[in-house]
Coordinates of C-alpha atoms and ligand atoms in Angstrom, one line a residue:
M290 CA -4.3 22.6 -20.9
E291 CA -1.8 19.8 -21.7
S292 CA 1.1 22.1 -21.9
T293 CA 0.5 23.6 -18.4
R294 CA 0.4 20.2 -16.7
E295 CA 2.8 19.9 -13.7
R296 CA 6.0 17.9 -14.5
W297 CA 8.6 15.9 -12.7
S298 CA 11.8 17.8 -12.8
S299 CA 13.8 14.7 -13.8
R300 CA 13.4 11.0 -14.4
S301 CA 14.9 10.1 -11.0
A302 CA 12.3 12.4 -9.3
F303 CA 9.6 10.3 -10.9
L304 CA 11.4 7.0 -10.0
F305 CA 11.8 8.0 -6.4
A306 CA 8.2 9.1 -6.2
V307 CA 6.9 5.8 -7.4
I308 CA 9.3 3.8 -5.4
G309 CA 8.4 5.8 -2.3
S310 CA 4.7 5.1 -3.0
A311 CA 5.4 1.4 -3.4
I312 CA 7.7 1.0 -0.4
G313 CA 5.6 1.5 2.7
L314 CA 4.1 -0.2 5.8
G315 CA 3.4 -3.0 3.4
N316 CA 7.1 -3.9 3.0
V317 CA 8.1 -3.9 6.7
W318 CA 5.2 -5.5 8.6
R319 CA 3.1 -7.1 5.9
F320 CA 5.6 -8.8 3.7
P321 CA 7.5 -10.6 6.6
Y322 CA 4.5 -12.1 8.2
I323 CA 2.8 -12.9 5.0
T324 CA 5.9 -14.8 3.9
Y325 CA 6.1 -16.6 7.2
E326 CA 2.4 -17.5 7.2
N327 CA 2.6 -18.9 3.6
G328 CA 5.5 -21.3 3.7
G329 CA 8.6 -19.1 4.5
G330 CA 11.2 -19.2 1.7
A331 CA 8.9 -21.2 -0.6
F332 CA 6.5 -18.2 -0.7
L333 CA 9.1 -16.3 -2.7
I334 CA 8.2 -18.5 -5.6
P335 CA 4.5 -17.5 -6.0
Y336 CA 5.6 -14.0 -5.0
L337 CA 8.0 -13.8 -7.9
I338 CA 5.5 -15.4 -10.3
A339 CA 2.8 -12.9 -9.2
L340 CA 5.3 -10.1 -9.8
I341 CA 6.1 -11.3 -13.3
T342 CA 2.6 -12.3 -14.4
A343 CA 0.5 -9.4 -12.8
G344 CA 2.7 -6.9 -11.1
I345 CA 5.0 -5.8 -13.9
P346 CA 2.4 -6.1 -16.8
L347 CA -0.1 -4.0 -14.9
M348 CA 2.5 -1.5 -13.8
I349 CA 3.4 -1.0 -17.5
L350 CA -0.3 -0.7 -18.3
E351 CA -0.8 2.0 -15.6
Y352 CA 2.2 4.0 -16.6
Y353 CA 0.9 3.8 -20.1
V354 CA -2.5 5.1 -19.2
G355 CA -1.1 8.1 -17.3
H356 CA 1.6 8.8 -19.9
F357 CA -0.7 8.5 -22.9
T358 CA -3.7 10.4 -21.5
Q359 CA -1.7 13.0 -19.3
S360 CA -4.7 12.8 -17.0
A361 CA -5.8 11.5 -13.6
P362 CA -7.7 8.1 -13.6
P363 CA -11.3 9.3 -14.2
I364 CA -10.5 11.4 -17.2
A365 CA -7.8 9.0 -18.3
F366 CA -10.2 6.2 -18.6
R367 CA -12.8 8.4 -20.3
K368 CA -10.3 9.4 -22.9
I369 CA -9.7 5.7 -23.6
W370 CA -13.4 4.8 -23.6
H371 CA -16.2 7.2 -22.9
R372 CA -18.1 4.8 -20.7
A373 CA -15.1 4.0 -18.4
E374 CA -14.8 7.1 -16.4
W375 CA -16.6 5.5 -13.4
A376 CA -13.7 2.9 -13.2
G377 CA -11.4 5.7 -12.5
W378 CA -13.6 7.3 -9.8
F379 CA -14.0 3.8 -8.2
A380 CA -10.2 3.6 -7.9
I381 CA -10.1 7.1 -6.5
L382 CA -12.7 6.4 -3.8
L383 CA -11.1 3.2 -2.8
I384 CA -7.7 4.9 -2.3
F385 CA -9.3 7.7 -0.4
I386 CA -10.8 5.3 2.1
L387 CA -7.5 3.4 2.2
S388 CA -5.6 6.6 2.9
T389 CA -7.9 7.3 5.9
Y390 CA -6.9 4.1 7.8
Y391 CA -3.4 4.0 6.5
C392 CA -2.9 7.4 8.1
T393 CA -4.5 6.1 11.3
I394 CA -1.9 3.4 11.5
M395 CA 0.7 6.0 11.0
G396 CA -1.0 7.9 13.9
W397 CA -0.2 4.9 16.1
C398 CA 3.4 5.1 15.0
V399 CA 3.6 8.7 16.1
N400 CA 2.5 7.6 19.5
Y401 CA 5.0 4.8 19.6
L402 CA 7.8 7.1 18.5
Y403 CA 6.9 9.3 21.5
Y404 CA 7.0 6.3 23.9
S405 CA 10.2 5.0 22.4
F406 CA 12.2 7.5 24.5
D407 CA 11.3 5.6 27.7
L408 CA 10.4 2.3 26.2
G409 CA 6.9 2.7 27.6
W410 CA 5.8 -0.8 26.5
G411 CA 8.1 -2.6 28.9
N412 CA 9.9 -5.8 27.9
T413 CA 7.6 -8.7 28.7
A414 CA 5.1 -10.3 26.4
E415 CA 2.3 -9.3 28.7
S416 CA 3.4 -5.6 29.0
V417 CA 3.8 -5.0 25.3
K418 CA 0.5 -6.6 24.5
A419 CA -1.3 -4.7 27.2
F420 CA 0.5 -1.4 26.1
F421 CA -0.9 -1.9 22.6
N422 CA -4.4 -3.0 23.5
N423 CA -5.0 -1.1 26.6
D424 CA -2.8 2.0 26.6
I425 CA -2.7 2.9 22.9
L426 CA -5.9 1.5 21.5
Q427 CA -8.0 0.9 24.6
L428 CA -9.5 -1.8 22.4
S429 CA -13.2 -2.4 23.0
S430 CA -14.8 -5.9 23.1
S431 CA -16.3 -5.9 19.6
P432 CA -16.7 -3.8 16.4
S433 CA -20.1 -2.6 17.5
V434 CA -18.7 -1.1 20.7
L435 CA -17.1 2.1 19.4
G436 CA -16.5 3.5 22.9
G437 CA -15.4 6.9 22.0
I438 CA -12.4 8.4 20.2
R439 CA -8.8 8.0 21.4
L440 CA -7.4 11.5 21.6
P441 CA -3.7 10.5 21.4
I442 CA -4.4 8.6 18.1
V443 CA -6.4 11.6 16.8
F444 CA -3.5 13.8 17.5
G445 CA -1.1 11.5 15.6
L446 CA -3.6 11.3 12.8
A447 CA -3.8 15.1 12.6
L448 CA -0.1 15.4 12.5
V449 CA 0.1 12.9 9.7
W450 CA -2.5 14.8 7.6
L451 CA -0.6 18.0 8.2
W452 CA 2.6 16.3 7.0
I453 CA 0.8 15.2 3.8
Y454 CA -0.5 18.7 3.2
L455 CA 3.0 20.3 3.7
S456 CA 4.5 17.7 1.3
L457 CA 1.9 18.3 -1.4
F458 CA 1.0 22.0 -1.3
K459 CA 4.0 23.2 -3.3
G460 CA 3.3 20.9 -6.2
V461 CA 4.9 18.1 -8.1
E462 CA 8.3 19.7 -8.5
T463 CA 8.8 20.1 -4.8
L464 CA 7.3 16.7 -4.2
G465 CA 10.0 15.3 -6.5
K466 CA 12.6 16.7 -4.0
I467 CA 10.9 15.5 -0.9
V468 CA 10.8 11.9 -2.1
Y469 CA 14.6 11.6 -2.2
F470 CA 14.5 12.0 1.6
T471 CA 11.5 9.8 2.2
V472 CA 13.1 7.0 0.2
I473 CA 16.8 7.3 1.2
I474 CA 16.2 7.8 4.9
P475 CA 14.2 4.6 5.3
W476 CA 16.7 2.6 3.1
L477 CA 19.6 3.8 5.4
I478 CA 17.6 2.9 8.5
I479 CA 16.8 -0.6 7.1
V480 CA 20.5 -1.1 6.4
I481 CA 21.3 -0.1 10.1
M482 CA 18.6 -2.5 11.4
V483 CA 19.8 -5.4 9.2
I484 CA 23.4 -4.9 10.5
R485 CA 22.2 -4.6 14.1
G486 CA 19.9 -7.6 13.7
L487 CA 22.4 -9.9 12.1
T488 CA 25.0 -9.3 14.8
L489 CA 22.7 -10.4 17.6
P490 CA 22.9 -13.8 19.1
G491 CA 20.2 -16.1 17.7
A492 CA 19.9 -14.1 14.5
I493 CA 20.7 -17.1 12.3
E494 CA 17.8 -19.1 13.8
G495 CA 15.5 -16.3 12.8
I496 CA 16.8 -16.1 9.3
K497 CA 16.5 -19.8 8.9
F498 CA 12.9 -19.5 10.0
Y499 CA 12.4 -16.8 7.4
L500 CA 13.9 -18.5 4.5
T501 CA 13.5 -22.3 5.0
P502 CA 11.0 -23.3 2.4
D503 CA 8.0 -25.5 2.9
F504 CA 7.2 -26.5 -0.6
S505 CA 4.0 -28.3 0.3
V506 CA 2.3 -24.9 0.5
L507 CA 2.6 -24.3 -3.2
L508 CA -0.4 -26.6 -3.7
K509 CA -2.7 -24.3 -1.6
P510 CA -4.7 -21.7 -3.5
K511 CA -4.6 -19.5 -0.4
V512 CA -0.9 -19.1 -0.8
W513 CA -1.2 -18.0 -4.4
L514 CA -4.0 -15.5 -3.5
A515 CA -1.8 -14.1 -0.7
A516 CA 1.2 -13.7 -3.2
Y517 CA -1.0 -11.8 -5.7
G518 CA -2.7 -9.7 -3.0
Q519 CA 0.8 -8.7 -1.6
I520 CA 2.1 -7.8 -5.1
F521 CA -0.9 -5.5 -5.7
F522 CA -0.7 -3.9 -2.4
T523 CA 3.1 -3.4 -2.3
L524 CA 3.3 -2.0 -5.8
S525 CA 0.4 0.5 -5.2
L526 CA -1.4 -1.1 -8.2
A527 CA -5.0 -0.5 -9.2
M528 CA -5.5 2.6 -7.1
G529 CA -4.8 5.4 -9.4
T530 CA -1.4 6.5 -7.9
L531 CA 0.8 5.2 -10.6
I532 CA -1.5 6.6 -13.4
V533 CA -1.4 10.1 -11.7
Y534 CA 2.4 10.0 -11.2
A535 CA 3.0 8.8 -14.8
S536 CA 0.7 11.6 -16.0
Y537 CA 3.3 14.1 -14.9
L538 CA 5.9 12.5 -17.1
H539 CA 7.0 14.2 -20.2
E540 CA 5.5 12.8 -23.4
E541 CA 8.7 11.3 -24.6
S542 CA 9.7 9.5 -21.2
D543 CA 10.3 5.8 -21.0
I544 CA 7.7 3.5 -19.6
T545 CA 9.0 -0.1 -19.5
V546 CA 12.4 0.3 -17.8
N547 CA 10.9 2.6 -15.2
A548 CA 8.3 -0.2 -14.5
F549 CA 11.0 -2.8 -14.0
L550 CA 13.2 -0.5 -11.9
T551 CA 10.2 0.4 -9.6
S552 CA 9.2 -3.3 -9.1
I553 CA 12.7 -4.6 -8.5
A554 CA 13.6 -1.7 -6.0
N555 CA 10.4 -2.4 -4.1
C556 CA 10.6 -6.2 -3.9
L557 CA 14.3 -6.1 -3.0
T558 CA 13.5 -3.7 -0.2
S559 CA 10.9 -6.1 1.2
F560 CA 13.3 -9.0 1.0
V561 CA 16.1 -7.1 2.8
A562 CA 13.7 -5.7 5.4
G563 CA 12.7 -9.3 6.1
F564 CA 16.3 -9.9 7.3
A565 CA 16.1 -7.0 9.8
V566 CA 12.8 -8.3 11.2
F567 CA 13.6 -12.0 11.4
S568 CA 17.1 -11.7 12.7
T569 CA 15.8 -9.6 15.6
L570 CA 13.0 -12.1 16.3
G571 CA 15.6 -14.9 16.3
Y572 CA 17.3 -12.9 19.1
L573 CA 14.1 -12.5 21.0
A574 CA 13.4 -16.2 20.7
Q575 CA 16.9 -17.0 22.1
T576 CA 16.6 -14.5 24.9
L577 CA 13.2 -15.9 26.0
G578 CA 14.5 -19.5 25.5
V579 CA 11.7 -20.4 23.1
S580 CA 11.5 -21.3 19.4
V581 CA 11.2 -18.5 16.7
K582 CA 7.8 -19.9 15.8
D583 CA 6.6 -19.1 19.3
V584 CA 7.5 -15.4 19.2
T585 CA 6.1 -14.6 15.7
T586 CA 2.8 -13.0 15.7
S587 CA 0.9 -12.3 12.6
G588 CA -0.6 -9.1 11.2
I589 CA -0.4 -5.7 12.9
G590 CA 0.9 -7.4 16.1
L591 CA 4.3 -7.9 14.5
A592 CA 5.2 -4.2 14.3
F593 CA 3.4 -3.0 17.3
V594 CA 3.9 -5.9 19.8
T595 CA 6.6 -8.5 18.9
Y596 CA 9.2 -6.2 17.4
P597 CA 9.0 -3.5 20.1
M598 CA 9.4 -6.2 22.7
A599 CA 12.5 -7.5 20.9
I600 CA 13.9 -4.0 20.8
S601 CA 13.4 -3.5 24.5
L602 CA 15.6 -6.4 25.1
L603 CA 18.5 -5.2 23.1
P604 CA 21.7 -5.2 25.1
V605 CA 22.7 -1.6 24.2
A606 CA 20.9 1.6 22.9
A607 CA 17.5 0.0 23.0
R608 CA 15.8 3.4 23.1
F609 CA 17.7 4.6 20.1
F610 CA 16.7 1.6 18.0
A611 CA 13.1 1.8 19.2
A612 CA 12.9 5.4 17.9
L613 CA 14.7 4.4 14.8
F614 CA 12.2 1.7 14.0
F615 CA 9.2 3.9 14.4
L616 CA 10.9 6.6 12.4
L617 CA 11.4 4.0 9.8
L618 CA 7.7 3.2 9.6
L619 CA 6.8 6.9 9.5
T620 CA 9.2 7.8 6.8
L621 CA 8.3 4.6 4.9
G622 CA 4.7 5.4 5.2
I623 CA 4.5 9.1 4.5
D624 CA 5.4 8.9 0.8
S625 CA 2.8 6.1 0.4
A626 CA 0.3 8.2 2.3
F627 CA 0.7 11.3 0.1
S628 CA 0.7 9.2 -3.0
M629 CA -2.8 8.2 -2.0
T630 CA -4.0 11.9 -1.6
E631 CA -2.4 13.3 -4.8
P632 CA -4.7 11.2 -7.2
V633 CA -7.8 12.2 -5.3
V634 CA -6.9 15.9 -5.5
E635 CA -5.7 15.7 -9.2
S636 CA -8.9 13.9 -10.3
I637 CA -11.1 16.7 -9.0
V638 CA -8.7 19.3 -10.5
D639 CA -8.8 17.5 -13.7
K640 CA -12.5 17.1 -14.0
W641 CA -13.8 20.3 -12.6
G642 CA -10.9 22.6 -13.3
A643 CA -10.8 23.5 -9.6
K644 CA -7.6 25.0 -8.1
K645 CA -5.3 22.6 -6.4
K646 CA -4.5 25.0 -3.6
Y647 CA -8.2 24.9 -2.6
V648 CA -8.9 21.3 -3.2
L649 CA -5.9 19.9 -1.3
P650 CA -6.7 21.3 2.1
V651 CA -10.4 20.3 1.7
I652 CA -9.4 16.7 0.9
C653 CA -6.8 16.6 3.9
V654 CA -9.5 17.8 6.3
L655 CA -12.1 15.4 4.8
G656 CA -9.5 12.5 5.1
F657 CA -8.9 13.4 8.7
L658 CA -12.6 13.4 9.5
V659 CA -13.4 10.2 7.6
G660 CA -10.5 8.6 9.5
L661 CA -11.9 9.4 12.9
P662 CA -14.1 6.2 13.3
F663 CA -10.8 4.3 13.0
T664 CA -9.5 6.2 16.0
T665 CA -12.3 4.9 18.2
R666 CA -11.7 2.0 20.6
A667 CA -13.1 -0.3 18.0
G668 CA -10.8 1.2 15.3
L669 CA -8.5 -1.8 15.0
Y670 CA -11.4 -4.1 14.1
W671 CA -12.7 -1.5 11.5
I672 CA -9.3 -1.1 10.0
D673 CA -9.0 -4.9 9.6
I674 CA -12.5 -5.2 8.0
A675 CA -12.1 -2.2 5.7
D676 CA -8.7 -3.3 4.6
H677 CA -10.0 -6.8 3.8
F678 CA -12.7 -5.5 1.6
I679 CA -10.7 -2.8 -0.1
T680 CA -7.6 -4.7 -0.8
N681 CA -9.3 -8.1 -1.7
Y682 CA -12.3 -7.0 -3.6
G683 CA -11.8 -3.3 -4.6
I684 CA -8.3 -3.7 -5.9
T685 CA -9.1 -6.9 -7.8
V686 CA -12.1 -5.4 -9.5
V687 CA -10.2 -2.3 -10.6
G688 CA -7.3 -4.5 -11.9
L689 CA -9.8 -6.5 -13.8
L690 CA -11.5 -3.4 -15.3
E691 CA -8.1 -2.1 -16.3
C692 CA -7.3 -5.3 -18.2
I693 CA -10.6 -5.2 -20.0
I694 CA -10.5 -1.5 -20.9
I695 CA -7.0 -1.6 -22.2
G696 CA -6.8 -5.3 -23.3
Y697 CA -10.1 -5.4 -25.2
V698 CA -11.8 -2.0 -25.6
L699 CA -8.7 -0.1 -26.7
G700 CA -6.7 -3.2 -27.8
A701 CA -3.5 -4.4 -26.1
K702 CA -1.6 -4.2 -29.4
K703 CA -2.4 -0.6 -29.8
A704 CA -1.3 0.2 -26.3
R705 CA 1.9 -1.9 -26.8
S706 CA 2.9 -0.1 -30.0
Y707 CA 2.7 3.3 -28.1
I708 CA 4.6 1.9 -25.2
N709 CA 7.3 0.5 -27.5
Q710 CA 7.5 3.9 -29.3
V711 CA 8.6 5.8 -26.2
S712 CA 10.4 3.0 -24.2
E713 CA 14.0 2.1 -24.1
M714 CA 13.2 -1.6 -23.7
K715 CA 10.6 -3.0 -26.1
I716 CA 8.0 -5.4 -24.9
G717 CA 6.8 -8.3 -26.9
I718 CA 3.5 -10.0 -27.5
W719 CA 3.8 -11.7 -24.1
W720 CA 2.5 -8.4 -22.6
D721 CA -0.8 -8.7 -24.6
I722 CA -1.2 -12.3 -23.5
F723 CA -0.9 -11.2 -19.8
I724 CA -3.2 -8.3 -20.1
K725 CA -5.9 -10.0 -22.1
F726 CA -5.8 -13.5 -20.7
L727 CA -3.5 -14.4 -17.9
T728 CA -3.9 -11.5 -15.5
P729 CA -7.7 -11.2 -15.9
A730 CA -8.1 -15.0 -15.6
F731 CA -6.2 -14.9 -12.3
L732 CA -8.1 -11.9 -11.0
G733 CA -11.4 -13.3 -11.9
T734 CA -10.7 -16.7 -10.3
S735 CA -9.4 -15.0 -7.2
L736 CA -12.6 -12.8 -7.0
V737 CA -14.9 -15.8 -7.2
F738 CA -12.9 -17.9 -4.9
Q739 CA -12.8 -15.2 -2.2
F740 CA -16.4 -14.4 -2.6
V741 CA -17.6 -18.0 -2.2
N742 CA -15.4 -18.2 1.0
L743 CA -16.9 -15.0 2.3
I744 CA -20.5 -16.1 1.7
K745 CA -19.7 -19.4 3.5
K746 CA -17.8 -18.0 6.5
G747 CA -18.1 -14.3 6.6
Y748 CA -14.9 -12.4 7.4
G749 CA -12.4 -12.9 10.2
G750 CA -14.7 -14.4 12.8
Y751 CA -16.5 -11.0 13.3
P752 CA -20.3 -10.9 13.6
I753 CA -21.9 -11.4 10.1
W754 CA -23.3 -7.9 9.9
T755 CA -19.7 -6.6 9.6
T756 CA -19.3 -8.6 6.4
Y757 CA -22.5 -6.9 5.1
T758 CA -21.1 -3.6 6.1
G759 CA -17.9 -4.3 4.2
M760 CA -19.6 -5.4 1.1
G761 CA -22.1 -2.5 1.5
L762 CA -19.1 -0.1 1.5
I763 CA -17.7 -1.4 -1.7
I764 CA -21.1 -1.3 -3.4
F765 CA -21.7 2.2 -2.1
L766 CA -18.3 3.4 -3.5
A767 CA -19.1 1.8 -6.8
L768 CA -22.5 3.6 -7.0
T769 CA -20.9 7.0 -5.9
A770 CA -18.3 6.4 -8.7
I771 CA -21.1 6.1 -11.3
I772 CA -22.8 9.3 -10.0
L773 CA -19.5 11.2 -10.1
A774 CA -18.9 10.0 -13.7
K775 CA -22.3 11.2 -14.8
R776 CA -21.8 14.7 -13.4
K777 CA -20.8 17.3 -15.9
G778 CA -17.2 18.5 -15.6
A779 CA -15.3 21.5 -17.0
V780 CA -13.5 19.4 -19.6
Ligands
LIG255 N1 2.5 0.3 -1.4 C1 2.1 0.8 -0.1 C2 2.7 -0.1 0.9 O1 3.2 -1.1 0.6 O2 2.6 0.3 2.1 C3 0.7 1.0 0.1 C4 0.0 1.7 -1.0 C5 0.3 3.0 -1.4 C6 -1.1 1.0 -1.6 C7 -0.4 3.6 -2.5 C8 -1.8 1.6 -2.6 C9 -1.4 2.9 -3.0 F1 -2.1 3.4 -4.1

């Protein structure tokens, strides 16, 4: 079985695949506004600390799990500890749900790309907002009013799933070639957008706004939570992706240098993309005669409201830059999206010995169908709610489980000696300390902290039953994971 496992054709194919997974929508809309909301330039300090204390140690851990077991997460964890299979299934179910709404957001991008050609959203604050809320989403009044499916979004969603299918169906070797394009094209577009942004009047004010530190925020726990949350999301950690991708590595491949390269490439991309976004927002502020603070919206609004408006006001080639921006989001997102599907497919193939060519289309169709509720008129609310519970609770629990399984059940020292045997750069005892104490301590505290907050206030100002639904979803996925782990497989 081991010898017939699919393989990356080269080290760079693997590196581009993991970098492609890491670089996604999280870098271009999430990173800039999270930075802005959490103290601007000062946020880079907790962000870097989170990268060093949790991001890199856990990435090394996940590469190790895939490399050592040559399996997808459920079987990988079972090989390490016979009771741990469910943790793998839990990660797989979480990533499956994540993929269904991530692809819906990409479905919005497909629609925006189409409307770029005539700048359908206009160029006033009211028109861009109305375009997003009324024309694209037809947003309903609350999460309980689903109000029917939005066909243009369903169409975009179907295209994205077809794109995922076409990228994956030929196997890992072809995937290793596709990722060169899906990484290099967005990098080129980011460079063009940075140059365009920095040469606009008002750009400097935007950049100042992005980078001027407000050190007082470092005392706020919320800022630290945001930094760790962003690191997990942006590095595709605790979701099974990195384990599966590392399981296609040859047995003698390096682990540690690859982990450092992936993290640095990803975080630098975020940092540079911030210049493209904030220089353009500086221009928008100057054009409207207001301060940068007043044009900056948080969350999804940044990519679909504020930025399109800024582009509409560009002095030349506005349509071209609008199309380029949504092409950027789509090419950034697609390799993250297929990196969410591959682990699901591979886990089923691994456990039941099913044929990939049958499992893949079934998962793509299922992903499309499960995504349909997110295309309703209440979809935006449900994306927000699902994302909160999956990224804040799901990912944290999986990260914690990984630290316990490797750090304590297997033993961090044992894992480290394997890692050092195959890697070009040796890691010291610091890694054991992170995996056994620091990372789990942080993750545990964060979990308790967030849970207490949730019990007190519910989530996001929505009716309280949505909080129960979100919690219910996580519990349901955990129970399903236990059932899947108990089922007999072919191996
Ligand atoms: N890292 C991706 C982004 O920043 O958009 C999102 C992601 C991909 C999360 C794959 C998790 C994952 F497994």
